[in-house]
Amino acid sequence: MADKNSFLLRIITPDRVFYENQVEMVEFNTTEGEIGVLPGHIPLTVIVKPGILNITEAEGDKQAALHAGFAEILPDSVTILAEVIEWPEEIDEERAEAAKERAEERLRSKTPETDIVRAETALQRAMARIEVLR
């Protein structure tokens, strides 16, 4: 049941409803920096950047690796349309470490064919996965 100390958080991916529950706060990265949302936040639409999603529920905190998407923030709800989001138990640590190493190598090599923005985004995604496991 909603009250003045919570709001509805919905996180939707192309293949599932990842999360839907009343929360006290949510924090995540945007292209403009990290944002923390509390009940009653002004309406806002933001672009999500790879990083850790922190959810504060009455029962405790949860974290997930959030990769990219859009968020609609309203006074009584937040909806995140995410390309990919993963709970820690869904992450393959070896695969994340390998992706981090590949991205770092691409950034170090800086050949004319290297897509720097893509390599930096891959590194951010890998780091989010690794960080949420720790």
PDB file of C-alpha atoms in Angstrom:
ATOM      1  CA  MET A   1       0.000   0.000   0.000  1.00  0.00           C
ATOM      2  CA  ALA A   2       1.348   3.403  -0.968  1.00  0.00           C
ATOM      3  CA  ASP A   3       1.966   6.085   1.625  1.00  0.00           C
ATOM      4  CA  LYS A   4       3.730   9.442   1.713  1.00  0.00           C
ATOM      5  CA  ASN A   5       7.031   7.703   2.548  1.00  0.00           C
ATOM      6  CA  SER A   6       7.112   5.438  -0.492  1.00  0.00           C
ATOM      7  CA  PHE A   7       6.426   5.303  -4.209  1.00  0.00           C
ATOM      8  CA  LEU A   8       5.986   2.628  -6.860  1.00  0.00           C
ATOM      9  CA  LEU A   9       9.166   1.555  -8.665  1.00  0.00           C
ATOM     10  CA  ARG A  10       8.736  -0.399 -11.903  1.00  0.00           C
ATOM     11  CA  ILE A  11      11.690  -1.702 -13.886  1.00  0.00           C
ATOM     12  CA  ILE A  12      10.841  -3.184 -17.254  1.00  0.00           C
ATOM     13  CA  THR A  13      13.163  -4.841 -19.778  1.00  0.00           C
ATOM     14  CA  PRO A  14      12.299  -6.028 -23.283  1.00  0.00           C
ATOM     15  CA  ASP A  15      11.744  -9.562 -21.967  1.00  0.00           C
ATOM     16  CA  ARG A  16      10.332  -9.184 -18.437  1.00  0.00           C
ATOM     17  CA  VAL A  17       9.075  -7.050 -15.596  1.00  0.00           C
ATOM     18  CA  PHE A  18      12.292  -7.057 -13.582  1.00  0.00           C
ATOM     19  CA  TYR A  19      10.937  -5.351 -10.465  1.00  0.00           C
ATOM     20  CA  GLU A  20       7.686  -3.816  -9.235  1.00  0.00           C
ATOM     21  CA  ASN A  21       7.227  -2.767  -5.627  1.00  0.00           C
ATOM     22  CA  GLN A  22       6.797   0.133  -3.220  1.00  0.00           C
ATOM     23  CA  VAL A  23      10.153   1.679  -2.302  1.00  0.00           C
ATOM     24  CA  GLU A  24      11.426   4.495  -0.110  1.00  0.00           C
ATOM     25  CA  MET A  25      14.239   5.569  -2.444  1.00  0.00           C
ATOM     26  CA  VAL A  26      16.029   4.585  -5.639  1.00  0.00           C
ATOM     27  CA  GLU A  27      19.466   5.712  -6.850  1.00  0.00           C
ATOM     28  CA  PHE A  28      21.048   5.218 -10.272  1.00  0.00           C
ATOM     29  CA  ASN A  29      23.359   6.832 -12.817  1.00  0.00           C
ATOM     30  CA  THR A  30      22.121   9.132 -15.557  1.00  0.00           C
ATOM     31  CA  THR A  31      23.931  10.919 -18.352  1.00  0.00           C
ATOM     32  CA  GLU A  32      23.805  14.013 -16.116  1.00  0.00           C
ATOM     33  CA  GLY A  33      25.210  12.248 -13.025  1.00  0.00           C
ATOM     34  CA  GLU A  34      23.930  10.092 -10.180  1.00  0.00           C
ATOM     35  CA  ILE A  35      20.349  10.697  -9.062  1.00  0.00           C
ATOM     36  CA  GLY A  36      18.508   9.778  -5.907  1.00  0.00           C
ATOM     37  CA  VAL A  37      14.715   9.769  -6.002  1.00  0.00           C
ATOM     38  CA  LEU A  38      12.482  10.112  -2.953  1.00  0.00           C
ATOM     39  CA  PRO A  39       8.658  10.271  -2.781  1.00  0.00           C
ATOM     40  CA  GLY A  40       7.302  13.528  -4.160  1.00  0.00           C
ATOM     41  CA  HIS A  41      10.164  14.092  -6.640  1.00  0.00           C
ATOM     42  CA  ILE A  42       9.473  16.621  -9.384  1.00  0.00           C
ATOM     43  CA  PRO A  43       8.497  15.073 -12.735  1.00  0.00           C
ATOM     44  CA  LEU A  44      11.562  14.306 -14.813  1.00  0.00           C
ATOM     45  CA  THR A  45      12.657  12.083 -17.676  1.00  0.00           C
ATOM     46  CA  VAL A  46      16.304  10.971 -17.765  1.00  0.00           C
ATOM     47  CA  ILE A  47      18.631   8.767 -19.792  1.00  0.00           C
ATOM     48  CA  VAL A  48      20.081   5.921 -17.724  1.00  0.00           C
ATOM     49  CA  LYS A  49      23.830   5.316 -17.816  1.00  0.00           C
ATOM     50  CA  PRO A  50      25.519   2.034 -16.786  1.00  0.00           C
ATOM     51  CA  GLY A  51      26.043   1.627 -13.063  1.00  0.00           C
ATOM     52  CA  ILE A  52      24.641   0.291  -9.830  1.00  0.00           C
ATOM     53  CA  LEU A  53      20.918   0.642  -9.108  1.00  0.00           C
ATOM     54  CA  ASN A  54      20.306   0.991  -5.349  1.00  0.00           C
ATOM     55  CA  ILE A  55      16.791   0.282  -4.096  1.00  0.00           C
ATOM     56  CA  THR A  56      15.783   1.179  -0.542  1.00  0.00           C
ATOM     57  CA  GLU A  57      12.736  -0.762   0.636  1.00  0.00           C
ATOM     58  CA  ALA A  58      11.184  -0.780   4.111  1.00  0.00           C
ATOM     59  CA  GLU A  59      12.639  -4.294   4.514  1.00  0.00           C
ATOM     60  CA  GLY A  60      16.179  -3.310   3.477  1.00  0.00           C
ATOM     61  CA  ASP A  61      18.361  -2.466   0.494  1.00  0.00           C
ATOM     62  CA  LYS A  62      18.816  -4.218  -2.861  1.00  0.00           C
ATOM     63  CA  GLN A  63      21.297  -3.648  -5.657  1.00  0.00           C
ATOM     64  CA  ALA A  64      21.359  -4.541  -9.338  1.00  0.00           C
ATOM     65  CA  ALA A  65      23.623  -3.815 -12.306  1.00  0.00           C
ATOM     66  CA  LEU A  66      21.706  -1.421 -14.574  1.00  0.00           C
ATOM     67  CA  HIS A  67      23.132  -0.972 -18.056  1.00  0.00           C
ATOM     68  CA  ALA A  68      21.147   1.589 -20.030  1.00  0.00           C
ATOM     69  CA  GLY A  69      17.679   2.879 -20.713  1.00  0.00           C
ATOM     70  CA  PHE A  70      15.300   5.666 -19.806  1.00  0.00           C
ATOM     71  CA  ALA A  71      13.521   6.619 -16.587  1.00  0.00           C
ATOM     72  CA  GLU A  72      10.281   8.481 -16.034  1.00  0.00           C
ATOM     73  CA  ILE A  73      10.150  10.044 -12.587  1.00  0.00           C
ATOM     74  CA  LEU A  74       6.814  11.218 -11.180  1.00  0.00           C
ATOM     75  CA  PRO A  75       5.919  12.292  -7.628  1.00  0.00           C
ATOM     76  CA  ASP A  76       4.347   8.892  -6.851  1.00  0.00           C
ATOM     77  CA  SER A  77       6.203   6.513  -9.187  1.00  0.00           C
ATOM     78  CA  VAL A  78       9.375   5.800 -11.125  1.00  0.00           C
ATOM     79  CA  THR A  79       9.411   3.656 -14.248  1.00  0.00           C
ATOM     80  CA  ILE A  80      12.740   2.519 -15.660  1.00  0.00           C
ATOM     81  CA  LEU A  81      12.791   1.060 -19.156  1.00  0.00           C
ATOM     82  CA  ALA A  82      16.073  -0.824 -19.117  1.00  0.00           C
ATOM     83  CA  GLU A  83      17.937  -2.506 -21.957  1.00  0.00           C
ATOM     84  CA  VAL A  84      19.570  -4.879 -19.453  1.00  0.00           C
ATOM     85  CA  ILE A  85      19.464  -5.122 -15.664  1.00  0.00           C
ATOM     86  CA  GLU A  86      20.745  -7.974 -13.515  1.00  0.00           C
ATOM     87  CA  TRP A  87      20.513  -9.063  -9.894  1.00  0.00           C
ATOM     88  CA  PRO A  88      23.892 -10.166  -8.460  1.00  0.00           C
ATOM     89  CA  GLU A  89      22.911 -13.842  -8.622  1.00  0.00           C
ATOM     90  CA  GLU A  90      22.271 -13.516 -12.380  1.00  0.00           C
ATOM     91  CA  ILE A  91      25.817 -12.298 -13.129  1.00  0.00           C
ATOM     92  CA  ASP A  92      28.612 -14.579 -14.324  1.00  0.00           C
ATOM     93  CA  GLU A  93      31.675 -13.090 -12.591  1.00  0.00           C
ATOM     94  CA  GLU A  94      34.220 -14.719 -14.932  1.00  0.00           C
ATOM     95  CA  ARG A  95      32.404 -13.383 -17.978  1.00  0.00           C
ATOM     96  CA  ALA A  96      32.213  -9.891 -16.438  1.00  0.00           C
ATOM     97  CA  GLU A  97      35.956  -9.929 -15.657  1.00  0.00           C
ATOM     98  CA  ALA A  98      36.737 -11.054 -19.223  1.00  0.00           C
ATOM     99  CA  ALA A  99      34.546  -8.259 -20.651  1.00  0.00           C
ATOM    100  CA  LYS A 100      36.346  -5.740 -18.422  1.00  0.00           C
ATOM    101  CA  GLU A 101      39.740  -6.929 -19.651  1.00  0.00           C
ATOM    102  CA  ARG A 102      38.636  -6.756 -23.314  1.00  0.00           C
ATOM    103  CA  ALA A 103      37.296  -3.222 -22.888  1.00  0.00           C
ATOM    104  CA  GLU A 104      40.446  -2.066 -21.087  1.00  0.00           C
ATOM    105  CA  GLU A 105      42.626  -3.563 -23.837  1.00  0.00           C
ATOM    106  CA  ARG A 106      40.596  -1.784 -26.542  1.00  0.00           C
ATOM    107  CA  LEU A 107      40.991   1.511 -24.696  1.00  0.00           C
ATOM    108  CA  ARG A 108      44.737   0.965 -24.251  1.00  0.00           C
ATOM    109  CA  SER A 109      45.330   0.041 -27.910  1.00  0.00           C
ATOM    110  CA  LYS A 110      43.487   3.106 -29.310  1.00  0.00           C
ATOM    111  CA  THR A 111      43.848   2.022 -32.915  1.00  0.00           C
ATOM    112  CA  PRO A 112      42.048   4.102 -35.560  1.00  0.00           C
ATOM    113  CA  GLU A 113      39.392   1.358 -35.705  1.00  0.00           C
ATOM    114  CA  THR A 114      38.707   1.556 -31.955  1.00  0.00           C
ATOM    115  CA  ASP A 115      35.266   2.919 -31.098  1.00  0.00           C
ATOM    116  CA  ILE A 116      36.231   4.699 -27.867  1.00  0.00           C
ATOM    117  CA  VAL A 117      32.656   5.442 -26.758  1.00  0.00           C
ATOM    118  CA  ARG A 118      31.608   1.829 -27.267  1.00  0.00           C
ATOM    119  CA  ALA A 119      34.679   0.544 -25.392  1.00  0.00           C
ATOM    120  CA  GLU A 120      34.056   2.958 -22.507  1.00  0.00           C
ATOM    121  CA  THR A 121      30.408   1.862 -22.289  1.00  0.00           C
ATOM    122  CA  ALA A 122      31.456  -1.807 -22.314  1.00  0.00           C
ATOM    123  CA  LEU A 123      33.896  -1.061 -19.494  1.00  0.00           C
ATOM    124  CA  GLN A 124      31.189   0.741 -17.474  1.00  0.00           C
ATOM    125  CA  ARG A 125      28.828  -2.226 -17.897  1.00  0.00           C
ATOM    126  CA  ALA A 126      31.488  -4.727 -16.849  1.00  0.00           C
ATOM    127  CA  MET A 127      32.446  -2.596 -13.841  1.00  0.00           C
ATOM    128  CA  ALA A 128      28.786  -2.338 -12.759  1.00  0.00           C
ATOM    129  CA  ARG A 129      28.451  -6.120 -12.910  1.00  0.00           C
ATOM    130  CA  ILE A 130      31.636  -6.639 -10.904  1.00  0.00           C
ATOM    131  CA  GLU A 131      30.786  -3.952  -8.353  1.00  0.00           C
ATOM    132  CA  VAL A 132      27.291  -5.304  -7.660  1.00  0.00           C
ATOM    133  CA  LEU A 133      28.857  -8.697  -6.871  1.00  0.00           C
ATOM    134  CA  ARG A 134      31.060  -7.201  -4.151  1.00  0.00           C
TER     135      ARG A 134
END
